[in-house]
Coordinates of C-alpha atoms in Angstrom, one line a residue:
M1 CA 0.0 0.0 0.0
N2 CA 1.4 3.3 -1.0
Q3 CA 2.2 5.7 1.8
P4 CA 1.1 9.3 1.2
R5 CA 4.1 11.6 0.5
P6 CA 4.9 14.2 3.1
A7 CA 4.0 17.7 2.0
R8 CA 7.0 19.6 0.7
A9 CA 7.9 22.7 2.7
I10 CA 7.5 25.8 0.7
A11 CA 10.2 28.4 1.3
V12 CA 8.9 31.9 1.8
V13 CA 11.2 34.5 0.4
A14 CA 10.9 37.9 1.9
P15 CA 10.2 40.6 -0.6
L16 CA 13.1 42.9 -1.4
A17 CA 12.9 46.0 0.7
L18 CA 14.6 49.3 0.1
D19 CA 16.2 50.7 3.2
A20 CA 15.7 54.3 2.7
G21 CA 17.6 55.2 5.8
A22 CA 20.7 53.5 4.6
L23 CA 20.7 55.6 1.4
V24 CA 20.4 59.0 3.1
W25 CA 24.0 59.6 3.8
P26 CA 25.4 58.3 0.5
A27 CA 22.8 60.5 -1.2
L28 CA 23.9 63.6 0.8
C29 CA 27.5 62.9 -0.1
A30 CA 26.6 62.6 -3.8
C31 CA 24.6 65.8 -3.5
A32 CA 27.5 67.7 -2.1
A33 CA 29.9 66.3 -4.7
L34 CA 27.5 67.2 -7.6
A35 CA 27.3 70.7 -6.2
A36 CA 31.1 70.9 -6.3
V37 CA 31.1 69.7 -9.9
F38 CA 28.5 72.3 -11.1
P39 CA 30.9 75.4 -11.2
L40 CA 33.2 73.5 -13.7
W41 CA 30.5 73.7 -16.4
V42 CA 29.2 77.3 -16.2
G43 CA 31.9 79.1 -18.2
R44 CA 34.2 78.9 -21.2
F45 CA 37.5 79.1 -19.2
L46 CA 38.5 77.3 -16.0
P47 CA 40.0 79.9 -13.6
Y48 CA 42.9 77.7 -12.7
Q49 CA 46.5 78.8 -13.1
D50 CA 48.0 75.9 -15.0
A51 CA 44.8 74.8 -16.7
P52 CA 45.7 76.1 -20.2
Q53 CA 49.0 74.1 -20.1
H54 CA 47.1 70.9 -19.3
L55 CA 44.6 71.6 -22.1
A56 CA 47.4 72.2 -24.6
A57 CA 49.1 68.9 -23.6
I58 CA 45.8 67.0 -23.9
R59 CA 45.3 68.5 -27.4
V60 CA 48.8 67.4 -28.5
L61 CA 48.2 63.8 -27.2
A62 CA 44.8 63.5 -28.7
D63 CA 45.6 65.2 -32.1
Y64 CA 49.3 64.6 -32.6
H65 CA 49.0 63.4 -36.1
A66 CA 46.3 65.9 -37.3
P67 CA 48.0 67.9 -40.1
R68 CA 46.1 71.1 -39.4
F69 CA 47.7 71.4 -35.9
A70 CA 51.3 70.5 -37.1
F71 CA 52.2 69.1 -33.7
E72 CA 54.6 66.6 -35.2
K73 CA 56.8 69.5 -36.3
W74 CA 57.2 70.9 -32.8
F75 CA 56.7 68.1 -30.3
E76 CA 57.5 64.5 -29.6
I77 CA 55.6 62.2 -27.2
D78 CA 57.4 60.2 -24.6
L79 CA 55.0 58.0 -22.5
L80 CA 57.8 56.0 -20.8
R81 CA 59.3 58.8 -18.7
S82 CA 56.3 60.7 -17.5
Q83 CA 54.5 60.2 -14.2
Y84 CA 51.5 62.3 -15.2
L85 CA 49.8 59.8 -17.5
G86 CA 47.0 59.0 -15.0
F87 CA 45.4 62.3 -15.8
Y88 CA 46.6 63.0 -19.4
L89 CA 45.8 59.6 -21.0
P90 CA 42.1 59.4 -20.0
A91 CA 41.6 63.1 -20.9
A92 CA 43.3 62.6 -24.3
L93 CA 41.1 59.6 -25.0
L94 CA 38.0 61.6 -24.1
S95 CA 39.3 64.5 -26.1
R96 CA 39.1 62.6 -29.3
V97 CA 35.3 62.5 -28.8
C98 CA 34.5 65.8 -27.2
G99 CA 37.5 68.0 -27.4
P100 CA 40.1 68.9 -24.7
E101 CA 38.1 71.3 -22.7
V102 CA 35.1 69.1 -22.2
A103 CA 37.4 66.1 -21.6
C104 CA 39.3 68.0 -18.9
R105 CA 36.0 68.9 -17.2
L106 CA 34.8 65.3 -17.3
V107 CA 38.0 64.1 -15.6
L108 CA 37.8 66.8 -13.0
S109 CA 34.1 66.0 -12.4
A110 CA 35.0 62.4 -11.8
I111 CA 37.6 63.4 -9.2
A112 CA 35.1 65.5 -7.3
L113 CA 32.7 62.5 -7.2
A114 CA 35.5 60.1 -6.2
L115 CA 36.4 62.2 -3.1
P116 CA 33.4 61.2 -0.9
A117 CA 33.5 57.7 -2.2
A118 CA 37.1 57.2 -1.2
T119 CA 36.6 58.9 2.1
W120 CA 33.6 56.7 2.8
M121 CA 35.8 53.6 2.3
F122 CA 38.5 55.2 4.4
L123 CA 36.2 55.8 7.3
R124 CA 34.8 52.3 7.3
S125 CA 38.4 50.9 7.2
F126 CA 39.3 52.8 10.4
G127 CA 36.0 52.2 12.2
R128 CA 34.9 55.8 12.0
D129 CA 31.4 57.1 11.4
V130 CA 30.8 57.2 7.6
R131 CA 28.6 60.2 7.9
L132 CA 31.8 62.3 8.1
A133 CA 32.2 61.7 4.3
V134 CA 29.8 64.6 3.8
F135 CA 32.8 66.9 4.4
A136 CA 34.9 65.3 1.7
P137 CA 33.6 67.3 -1.3
A138 CA 34.8 70.5 0.4
L139 CA 38.4 69.3 -0.3
F140 CA 37.9 69.8 -4.1
H141 CA 37.8 73.6 -4.4
T142 CA 41.0 74.2 -2.7
A143 CA 44.4 75.7 -3.5
P144 CA 45.9 72.7 -5.5
L145 CA 42.9 72.9 -7.9
Y146 CA 43.2 76.6 -8.4
L147 CA 46.9 76.4 -8.9
G148 CA 46.1 73.9 -11.7
F149 CA 47.8 70.9 -10.2
F150 CA 45.3 68.6 -11.9
N151 CA 47.5 65.5 -11.8
F152 CA 47.9 65.9 -8.0
V153 CA 44.2 66.8 -7.5
E154 CA 43.4 63.5 -9.1
S155 CA 45.7 61.7 -6.8
I156 CA 44.0 62.9 -3.6
P157 CA 41.0 60.4 -3.6
A158 CA 43.4 57.7 -4.9
T159 CA 45.8 58.3 -2.0
I160 CA 42.9 58.0 0.5
F161 CA 41.8 54.8 -1.3
V162 CA 45.3 53.3 -1.1
I163 CA 45.7 54.1 2.6
A164 CA 42.3 52.5 3.3
L165 CA 43.4 49.3 1.5
V166 CA 46.5 49.1 3.6
E167 CA 44.5 49.3 6.8
R168 CA 42.2 46.5 5.7
E169 CA 45.2 44.4 4.7
L170 CA 46.6 44.8 8.2
H171 CA 43.5 43.4 9.8
A172 CA 42.3 40.8 7.2
P173 CA 44.9 40.0 4.5
V174 CA 43.4 38.9 1.2
R175 CA 45.4 38.1 -1.9
A176 CA 43.1 39.8 -4.2
R177 CA 43.2 42.9 -2.2
A178 CA 47.0 42.8 -2.0
A179 CA 47.1 42.6 -5.8
L180 CA 44.7 45.5 -6.0
L181 CA 46.9 47.5 -3.6
A182 CA 50.0 46.8 -5.8
V183 CA 48.2 48.1 -8.9
A184 CA 46.7 51.1 -7.1
A185 CA 50.2 52.1 -5.8
V186 CA 51.6 52.0 -9.3
V187 CA 48.6 54.0 -10.6
L188 CA 49.2 56.5 -7.8
L189 CA 52.8 57.0 -9.0
Y190 CA 51.4 57.7 -12.5
L191 CA 49.0 60.3 -11.0
H192 CA 51.7 62.1 -9.0
P193 CA 54.9 61.0 -7.3
S194 CA 54.2 63.1 -4.2
A195 CA 51.0 61.2 -3.6
L196 CA 52.8 57.9 -3.7
A197 CA 55.4 59.2 -1.2
L198 CA 52.6 60.3 1.2
A199 CA 50.8 57.0 0.9
L200 CA 53.9 55.0 1.4
G201 CA 54.8 57.0 4.6
A202 CA 51.3 56.6 5.9
A203 CA 51.4 52.8 5.1
G204 CA 54.6 52.4 7.1
F205 CA 53.2 54.3 10.1
L206 CA 50.0 52.2 10.1
A207 CA 52.0 49.0 9.8
V208 CA 54.1 49.9 12.8
T209 CA 51.2 51.0 15.0
G210 CA 48.5 48.5 13.8
G211 CA 49.4 45.8 16.4
A212 CA 49.0 43.1 13.8
G213 CA 52.4 41.6 14.2
V214 CA 55.6 41.9 12.1
R215 CA 54.6 39.3 9.5
R216 CA 51.2 40.8 8.7
A217 CA 52.7 44.3 8.7
L218 CA 55.3 43.3 6.1
R219 CA 52.6 41.6 4.1
A220 CA 50.5 44.8 4.1
V221 CA 53.3 47.1 2.8
S222 CA 54.9 44.6 0.4
P223 CA 52.5 45.5 -2.5
F224 CA 54.3 48.9 -2.7
V225 CA 57.5 47.3 -3.9
P226 CA 56.8 47.6 -7.7
A227 CA 55.7 51.2 -7.3
V228 CA 58.8 52.1 -5.2
A229 CA 61.1 50.6 -7.8
L230 CA 59.4 52.7 -10.5
F231 CA 59.5 55.8 -8.2
A232 CA 63.3 55.4 -7.7
S233 CA 63.8 55.1 -11.4
W234 CA 61.8 58.3 -12.0
M235 CA 63.8 60.2 -9.3
V236 CA 67.1 59.4 -11.0
R237 CA 65.9 60.2 -14.6
S238 CA 63.7 63.2 -14.1
L239 CA 64.0 65.0 -10.8
F240 CA 67.8 64.8 -10.7
G241 CA 68.1 65.3 -14.4
Q242 CA 66.6 68.7 -14.6
S243 CA 68.3 71.2 -16.9
S244 CA 69.4 74.4 -15.3
T245 CA 68.8 76.3 -18.5
V246 CA 65.1 75.4 -18.1
V247 CA 64.4 75.4 -14.4
G248 CA 67.2 77.4 -12.9
S249 CA 68.8 76.2 -9.7
A250 CA 67.8 72.7 -8.5
A251 CA 68.7 73.6 -4.9
P252 CA 65.7 73.2 -2.5
H253 CA 64.1 76.4 -1.1
W254 CA 62.1 76.7 2.1
Q255 CA 59.7 79.5 3.0
P256 CA 59.9 81.4 6.3
L257 CA 58.1 79.5 9.1
R258 CA 55.5 82.2 9.4
E259 CA 54.5 81.8 5.7
R260 CA 54.3 78.0 6.1
I261 CA 51.9 78.4 9.1
L262 CA 49.8 80.9 7.1
D263 CA 49.5 78.5 4.2
L264 CA 47.7 76.1 6.5
A265 CA 44.8 78.6 6.5
R266 CA 45.2 79.3 2.8
L267 CA 44.3 75.9 1.6
G268 CA 40.7 77.0 0.9
N269 CA 41.6 80.6 0.1
V270 CA 40.8 80.5 -3.6
L271 CA 38.6 83.6 -4.2
A272 CA 39.6 87.2 -4.2
G273 CA 36.9 88.1 -1.6
H274 CA 36.1 86.7 1.8
A275 CA 33.3 84.2 0.8
D276 CA 35.8 81.3 0.9
E277 CA 37.1 82.2 4.4
M278 CA 33.5 82.6 5.8
F279 CA 32.5 79.2 4.3
L280 CA 35.5 77.4 5.7
G281 CA 35.1 79.0 9.1
L282 CA 31.5 77.9 9.4
L283 CA 32.3 74.5 8.0
L284 CA 35.0 74.0 10.6
L285 CA 32.7 75.1 13.4
V286 CA 30.0 72.6 12.3
W287 CA 32.7 69.8 12.2
L288 CA 34.0 70.8 15.7
A289 CA 30.4 70.9 17.1
A290 CA 29.7 67.4 15.7
A291 CA 33.0 66.1 17.1
L292 CA 32.1 67.3 20.6
V293 CA 28.6 66.0 20.8
P294 CA 28.5 63.8 24.0
G295 CA 28.0 60.0 23.8
R296 CA 31.0 59.2 21.5
P297 CA 31.8 55.5 21.4
A298 CA 35.1 54.0 22.6
Q299 CA 37.5 52.4 20.1
A300 CA 40.7 50.5 20.5
R301 CA 43.8 52.3 19.1
R302 CA 41.8 55.3 18.4
W303 CA 45.0 57.4 18.7
R304 CA 46.4 56.1 15.4
L305 CA 44.6 58.5 13.2
P306 CA 45.3 61.6 15.3
L307 CA 49.0 60.6 15.4
L308 CA 49.0 60.1 11.6
V309 CA 47.7 63.7 11.4
L310 CA 50.7 64.9 13.4
L311 CA 53.0 62.8 11.1
V312 CA 51.6 64.3 7.9
G313 CA 51.7 67.8 9.6
A314 CA 55.4 67.2 10.3
V315 CA 56.0 66.3 6.6
Y316 CA 54.2 69.5 5.6
F317 CA 56.6 71.6 7.6
A318 CA 59.7 69.6 6.6
V319 CA 59.5 69.5 2.8
P320 CA 60.9 72.4 0.8
E321 CA 58.7 74.9 -0.9
S322 CA 60.4 74.3 -4.3
L323 CA 63.0 72.0 -5.8
G324 CA 64.0 73.0 -9.3
A325 CA 60.9 73.2 -11.5
A326 CA 58.7 71.7 -8.8
G327 CA 57.0 74.5 -6.8
S328 CA 54.5 74.7 -3.9
M329 CA 55.7 71.2 -2.9
H330 CA 54.5 71.7 0.7
L331 CA 51.0 72.3 -0.4
R332 CA 50.8 68.7 -1.7
A333 CA 50.6 67.4 1.9
L334 CA 47.7 69.7 2.8
P335 CA 44.7 67.9 1.2
L336 CA 45.7 64.6 2.8
L337 CA 46.3 66.4 6.1
A338 CA 42.8 68.0 5.9
A339 CA 41.2 64.7 5.0
L340 CA 42.8 63.0 8.0
V341 CA 41.7 65.8 10.3
L342 CA 38.1 65.5 9.1
A343 CA 38.1 61.7 9.5
A344 CA 39.8 61.6 12.9
P345 CA 37.0 62.2 15.4
L346 CA 34.6 59.6 16.8
L347 CA 31.0 60.8 16.4
A348 CA 28.1 60.2 18.7
P349 CA 25.1 58.6 17.2
G350 CA 21.8 60.5 17.2
R351 CA 19.9 63.3 15.7
I352 CA 22.0 66.2 17.0
T353 CA 25.1 64.9 15.1
S354 CA 23.0 64.2 12.0
A355 CA 21.6 67.7 12.1
L356 CA 25.0 69.2 12.3
L357 CA 26.3 67.1 9.4
L358 CA 23.2 68.0 7.3
A359 CA 24.1 71.6 8.0
A360 CA 27.6 70.9 6.5
V361 CA 25.9 69.8 3.3
V362 CA 23.7 72.9 3.2
L363 CA 26.8 75.1 3.6
Q364 CA 28.5 73.4 0.7
L365 CA 25.5 73.8 -1.5
G366 CA 25.4 77.5 -0.8
Y367 CA 29.1 78.0 -1.3
D368 CA 29.2 76.0 -4.6
A369 CA 26.4 78.2 -5.9
R370 CA 28.6 81.2 -5.0
L371 CA 31.5 79.7 -6.8
A372 CA 29.4 79.2 -9.9
S373 CA 28.5 82.9 -9.9
M374 CA 32.2 83.8 -9.5
Y375 CA 33.1 81.5 -12.5
R376 CA 30.6 83.5 -14.6
S377 CA 32.3 86.7 -13.5
F378 CA 35.7 85.3 -14.5
E379 CA 34.3 84.4 -17.9
A380 CA 33.5 88.1 -18.4
E381 CA 36.8 89.3 -17.0
A382 CA 38.8 87.0 -19.2
E383 CA 37.1 88.4 -22.3
A384 CA 36.7 85.1 -24.1
P385 CA 35.1 86.5 -27.3
Q386 CA 37.9 89.0 -27.6
L387 CA 40.6 86.4 -27.1
E388 CA 39.0 84.1 -29.7
Q389 CA 38.7 87.0 -32.1
V390 CA 42.4 87.7 -31.8
L391 CA 43.6 84.1 -32.0
R392 CA 41.6 83.6 -35.2
Q393 CA 43.9 86.1 -36.9
A394 CA 46.9 83.8 -36.3
E395 CA 47.7 81.1 -38.8
P396 CA 47.4 77.5 -37.4
G397 CA 50.5 75.4 -36.7
K398 CA 52.9 78.3 -36.0
R399 CA 55.0 79.5 -33.0
L400 CA 53.6 81.9 -30.5
L401 CA 55.1 83.5 -27.4
S402 CA 52.7 85.0 -24.8
L403 CA 53.5 88.1 -22.7
V404 CA 51.0 88.4 -20.0
H405 CA 51.5 91.7 -18.2
D406 CA 48.3 91.4 -16.0
R407 CA 48.4 87.8 -14.7
Q408 CA 46.2 88.3 -11.6
S409 CA 42.4 88.0 -11.7
R410 CA 40.1 90.1 -9.6
I411 CA 37.9 87.1 -9.1
V412 CA 40.1 84.2 -8.0
Q413 CA 43.4 83.8 -6.3
F414 CA 46.7 82.9 -8.0
Q415 CA 47.9 84.0 -11.5
A416 CA 44.9 82.8 -13.5
Y417 CA 46.1 84.4 -16.7
Q418 CA 49.7 83.4 -16.6
H419 CA 49.4 80.6 -19.2
F420 CA 46.5 81.9 -21.3
G421 CA 48.8 82.0 -24.3
M422 CA 48.5 78.2 -24.5
Y423 CA 45.0 78.6 -25.8
Y424 CA 46.6 79.3 -29.2
Q425 CA 48.0 75.7 -29.1
V426 CA 44.6 74.4 -27.9
E427 CA 42.6 76.2 -30.7
R428 CA 45.1 76.6 -33.5
G429 CA 47.8 74.0 -32.9
G430 CA 51.5 74.9 -33.3
R431 CA 53.8 75.6 -30.3
A432 CA 53.0 78.2 -27.6
R433 CA 55.5 79.2 -24.9
R434 CA 56.4 79.1 -22.0
N435 CA 55.4 75.5 -22.5
F436 CA 55.3 72.7 -19.9
A437 CA 56.8 70.6 -22.8
E438 CA 60.1 72.2 -21.8
L439 CA 60.0 70.4 -18.4
P440 CA 61.5 66.9 -17.9
W441 CA 58.4 65.0 -16.5
T442 CA 55.6 65.6 -19.0
P443 CA 54.6 63.2 -21.8
V444 CA 54.8 66.0 -24.4
R445 CA 58.3 67.2 -25.1
L446 CA 59.7 69.8 -27.5
R447 CA 61.5 68.1 -30.4
S448 CA 65.2 67.8 -29.8
D449 CA 65.8 68.5 -33.5
T450 CA 63.8 71.7 -33.5
P451 CA 65.3 73.6 -30.6
A452 CA 63.6 76.7 -29.2
V453 CA 65.4 79.9 -28.0
S454 CA 66.2 79.5 -24.4
L455 CA 64.0 81.6 -22.1
P456 CA 65.5 82.7 -18.7
P457 CA 64.0 81.1 -15.6
G458 CA 61.0 83.2 -14.4
F459 CA 60.5 84.8 -17.8
E460 CA 56.8 84.2 -17.8
E461 CA 56.5 86.3 -14.6
H462 CA 58.6 89.1 -16.1
P463 CA 57.3 89.9 -19.6
E464 CA 59.1 93.2 -19.4
W465 CA 62.4 91.3 -20.0
F466 CA 61.3 90.5 -23.5
D467 CA 63.7 91.5 -26.3
A468 CA 62.4 91.1 -29.9
Q469 CA 65.9 90.1 -31.1
R470 CA 66.5 87.6 -28.3
E471 CA 63.4 85.9 -27.0
G472 CA 61.5 86.7 -30.2
A473 CA 64.1 85.4 -32.6
D474 CA 62.2 82.2 -33.5
E475 CA 58.6 83.3 -32.9
D476 CA 55.9 83.9 -35.5
Y477 CA 53.5 85.6 -33.1
L478 CA 53.3 87.5 -29.8
L479 CA 50.2 87.4 -27.8
V480 CA 50.1 90.2 -25.2
R481 CA 47.6 90.7 -22.4
G482 CA 47.4 94.2 -20.8
A483 CA 49.0 97.5 -21.6
A484 CA 52.6 97.2 -22.8
R485 CA 55.1 99.0 -25.0
E486 CA 55.3 98.0 -28.7
P487 CA 57.6 94.9 -29.0
G488 CA 59.6 96.4 -31.9
A489 CA 60.9 95.0 -35.2
P490 CA 60.2 92.5 -36.6
F491 CA 56.8 92.4 -34.9
V492 CA 53.9 94.4 -36.2
L493 CA 50.3 94.7 -35.0
K494 CA 48.0 92.0 -36.3
A495 CA 44.9 92.2 -34.2
R496 CA 43.6 93.8 -31.0
A497 CA 40.4 93.3 -29.0
G498 CA 39.9 94.2 -25.4
Q499 CA 43.0 93.5 -23.3
W500 CA 44.3 91.0 -25.9
T501 CA 46.8 92.0 -28.7
L502 CA 48.4 89.9 -31.4
Y503 CA 51.7 90.8 -33.1
E504 CA 53.0 89.0 -36.2
A505 CA 56.7 88.7 -37.2
S506 CA 57.3 90.2 -40.6
R507 CA 60.5 88.4 -41.7

């Protein structure tokens, strides 16, 4: 007789539910990051000191073989000796689709979005409250960006990411993560050597203080070996191989201690007015208030991050201000120092802390709206239509020297117009000067078989030194900004609009 089969149990699968609360803080981080991106897209020109140089390099890399630009006549490309490829190659690839200016903005936008993402991972790695990541987008619009250190700016979220990987390897080693760390360290070198040096120092400190044992500490830092080997090779070939005819003395130079201390407060001083100081002051007050809310949890070895802050601060005060062609070297420690300071406190749970962190997001939204307005003002000040009108009168593919007598903007800090002559190379091709292709660590180099007349160190800051028979001996055009005396023979007036004047050599 057949026995009845037992009834089969039916598994009940709970419906997928969306935890809205878990999405609040990632959404706020994204909102603050998108607000930081918005000013990049409101004007024709980016108000960053070295931006035209980077745009010109991107144009050469993307359109090297285009006959109308004649880049092959003036430049050669060397991808093996440059440590700036992490920025230039993605931008050059995008430039083939959308042009160098849009490509550059796309890469900068990705950097701004990566800052809170990397910081979120960093906070989780160190057991800190991930809500602190809402402060990370404020690190974007700071001095390194406005100086135009795009390669280094891109390395900031990458450095934070690498340090987070090291901390995770110390506590739970995984082969796949170690491989990722090795690749990330090499990528960091090709973003900026200074960033690799900072990450390596931080990794060594964390390994020593992590309490994970010698074997695990060595395993956590061993993925840096390939990057360190490449870094040493670059130091020998590039940094110590600088030509004194291009960069002047390679001896290190330190600022007075007072200036170094003041530069701590100048990290966010990027506008000509006081809106940036007011924003930073309020943001720091909000951060301090959140850090002091009672009820903060306890954590083992909580002292490691504050001590790492002191270590990076010591590096900031120890490194020279300049070494050969490398300037503002101390500023490169400031973004990491600021990120570590923001991530250091333990936060109390609860609504008071959340309300303060929400206020930080609101402050950033307001400040970024102010920045967008200032960028529009810079667009008017730069006289973009007049510059384009003047550059159209120059034949493409020629040689141009820029003499910028009024380098300072009334809108933003730093010498925003110093390299505006490079827009000839961006728009018309050819070779503009002073050109970063004359430096030893860029992927675009002046052709060795087409030498250019040597310009004295500091020439771009002293256009009054110009002599038509000396610096103008091999130039086809002069682009002048601001009032200045006539350059003299063989240069004659070609076009003038607003503050921009073009002279042509009549040889």
